[in-house]
CSV table of C-alpha atoms in Angstrom, one decimal:
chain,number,residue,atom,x,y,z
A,1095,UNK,CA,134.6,112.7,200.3
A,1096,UNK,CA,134.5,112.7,204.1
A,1097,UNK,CA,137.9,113.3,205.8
A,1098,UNK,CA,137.4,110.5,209.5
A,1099,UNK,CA,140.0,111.3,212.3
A,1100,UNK,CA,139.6,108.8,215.5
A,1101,UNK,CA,141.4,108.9,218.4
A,1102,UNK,CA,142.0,106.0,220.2
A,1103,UNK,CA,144.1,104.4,222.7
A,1104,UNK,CA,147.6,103.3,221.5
A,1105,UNK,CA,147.6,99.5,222.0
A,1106,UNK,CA,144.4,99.2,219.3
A,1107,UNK,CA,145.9,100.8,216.2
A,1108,UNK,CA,147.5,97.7,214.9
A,1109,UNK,CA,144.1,96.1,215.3
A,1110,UNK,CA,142.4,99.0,213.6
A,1111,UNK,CA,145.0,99.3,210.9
A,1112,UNK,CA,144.5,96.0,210.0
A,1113,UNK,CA,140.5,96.3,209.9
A,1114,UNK,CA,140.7,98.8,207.7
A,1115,UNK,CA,142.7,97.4,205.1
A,1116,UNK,CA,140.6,94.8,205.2
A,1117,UNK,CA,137.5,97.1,204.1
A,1118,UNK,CA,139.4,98.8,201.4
A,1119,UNK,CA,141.1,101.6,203.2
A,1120,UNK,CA,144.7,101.9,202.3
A,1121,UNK,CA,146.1,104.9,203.3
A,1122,UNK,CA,146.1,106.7,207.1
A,1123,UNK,CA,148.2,109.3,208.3
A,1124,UNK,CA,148.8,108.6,212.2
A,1125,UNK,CA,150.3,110.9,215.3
A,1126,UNK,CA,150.8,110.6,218.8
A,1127,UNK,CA,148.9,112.5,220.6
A,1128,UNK,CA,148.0,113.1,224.3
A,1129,UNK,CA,144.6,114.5,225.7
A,1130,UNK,CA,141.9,114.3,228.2
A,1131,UNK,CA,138.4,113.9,227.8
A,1132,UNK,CA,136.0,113.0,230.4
A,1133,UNK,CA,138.4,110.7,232.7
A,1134,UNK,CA,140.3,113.9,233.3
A,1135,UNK,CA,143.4,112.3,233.6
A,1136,UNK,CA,144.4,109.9,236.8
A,1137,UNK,CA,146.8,110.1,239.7
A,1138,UNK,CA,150.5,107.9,239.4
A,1139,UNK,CA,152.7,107.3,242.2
A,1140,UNK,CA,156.2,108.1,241.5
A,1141,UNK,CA,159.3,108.1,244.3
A,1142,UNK,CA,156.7,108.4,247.2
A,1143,UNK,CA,155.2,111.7,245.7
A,1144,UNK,CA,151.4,111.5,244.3
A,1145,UNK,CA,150.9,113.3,241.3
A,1146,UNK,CA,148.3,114.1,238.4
A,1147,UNK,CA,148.7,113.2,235.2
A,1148,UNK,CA,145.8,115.0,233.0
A,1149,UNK,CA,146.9,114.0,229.5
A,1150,UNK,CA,146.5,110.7,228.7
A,1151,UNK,CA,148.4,109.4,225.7
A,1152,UNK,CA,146.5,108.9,222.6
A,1153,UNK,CA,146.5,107.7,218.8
A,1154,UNK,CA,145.1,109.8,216.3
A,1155,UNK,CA,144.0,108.3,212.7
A,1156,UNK,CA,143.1,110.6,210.1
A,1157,UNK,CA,141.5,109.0,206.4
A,1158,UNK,CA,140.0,110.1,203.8
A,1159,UNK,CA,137.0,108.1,202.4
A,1160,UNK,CA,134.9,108.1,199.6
A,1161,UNK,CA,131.3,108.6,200.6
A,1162,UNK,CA,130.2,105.2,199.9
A,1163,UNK,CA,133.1,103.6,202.4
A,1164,UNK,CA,132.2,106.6,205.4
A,1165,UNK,CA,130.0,104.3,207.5
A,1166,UNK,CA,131.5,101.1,206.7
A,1167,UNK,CA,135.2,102.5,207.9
A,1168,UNK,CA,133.6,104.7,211.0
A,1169,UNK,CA,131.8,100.9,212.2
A,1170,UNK,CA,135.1,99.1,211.3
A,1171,UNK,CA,136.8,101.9,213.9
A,1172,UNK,CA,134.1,101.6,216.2
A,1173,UNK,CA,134.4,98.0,216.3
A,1174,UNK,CA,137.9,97.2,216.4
A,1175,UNK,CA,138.6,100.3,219.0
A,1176,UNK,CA,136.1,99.3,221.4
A,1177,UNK,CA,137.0,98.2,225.3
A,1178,UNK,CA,133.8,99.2,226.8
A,1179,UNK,CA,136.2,101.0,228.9
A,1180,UNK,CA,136.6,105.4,229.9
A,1181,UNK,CA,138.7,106.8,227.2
A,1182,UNK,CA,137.7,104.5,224.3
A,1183,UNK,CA,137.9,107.8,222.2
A,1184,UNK,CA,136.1,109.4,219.6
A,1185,UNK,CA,135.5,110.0,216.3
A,1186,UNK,CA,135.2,113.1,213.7
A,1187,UNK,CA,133.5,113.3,210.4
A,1188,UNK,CA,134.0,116.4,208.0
A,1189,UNK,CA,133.6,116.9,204.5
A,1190,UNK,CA,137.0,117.1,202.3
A,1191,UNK,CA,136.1,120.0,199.4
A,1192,UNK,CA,139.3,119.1,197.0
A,1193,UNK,CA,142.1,116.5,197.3
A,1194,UNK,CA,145.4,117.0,195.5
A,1195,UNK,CA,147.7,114.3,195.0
A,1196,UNK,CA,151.1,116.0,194.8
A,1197,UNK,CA,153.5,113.5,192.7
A,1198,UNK,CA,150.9,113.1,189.8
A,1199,UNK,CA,148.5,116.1,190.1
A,1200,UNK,CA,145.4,113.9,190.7
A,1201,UNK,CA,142.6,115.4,192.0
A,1202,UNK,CA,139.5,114.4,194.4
A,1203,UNK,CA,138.7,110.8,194.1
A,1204,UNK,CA,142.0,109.8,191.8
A,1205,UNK,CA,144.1,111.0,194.7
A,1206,UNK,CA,142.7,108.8,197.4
């Protein structure tokens, strides 16, 4: 199992949400986050005063896939989060060693 967190900008989760589902994937956990990557932030204008604003607010998806569904959920996310636009985001891929689903006991691939 491969554990996919994607950070994205805010106005595409309910797109990639929905994309997901379609592909199989039902369950995300989701938080918002703020960061900076390359784009290092950008200057507002507020009551006359110029200022810097270096974190830029984010969405972060976290899922856990079976191997079979990792590339076909990372092209869904890639897809569906794209603008072609600085700060698009990214995307992580690690292995998951054990998965525990708390109500039933469950383990591994019964607990996605």
């Amino acid at each position: 199992m491969k554990r996919v967190e994607a950070i994205i900008k805010p106005f595409k989760l309910d797109d990639v949400r929905e994309a997901l589902a379609e592909v199989g994937i039902t369950g995300m956990t989701v938080q918002e986050v703020k960061g900076f990557g390359r784009q290092k932030g950008h200057t507002e204008l507020y009551r006359g005063a110029e200022y810097m604003v270096d974190f830029l607010p984010k969405v972060k998806i976290d899922i856990v896939v079976q191997d079979e569904l990792l590339d076909q959920a990372v092209e869904t996310i890639v897809e569906t989060a794209h603008t072609g636009k600085i700060g698009d985001g990214k995307i992580f891929v690690t292995d998951i060693e054990r998965v525990i689903r708390i109500r039933t006991g469950e383990e591994n691939d019964d607990a996605v």
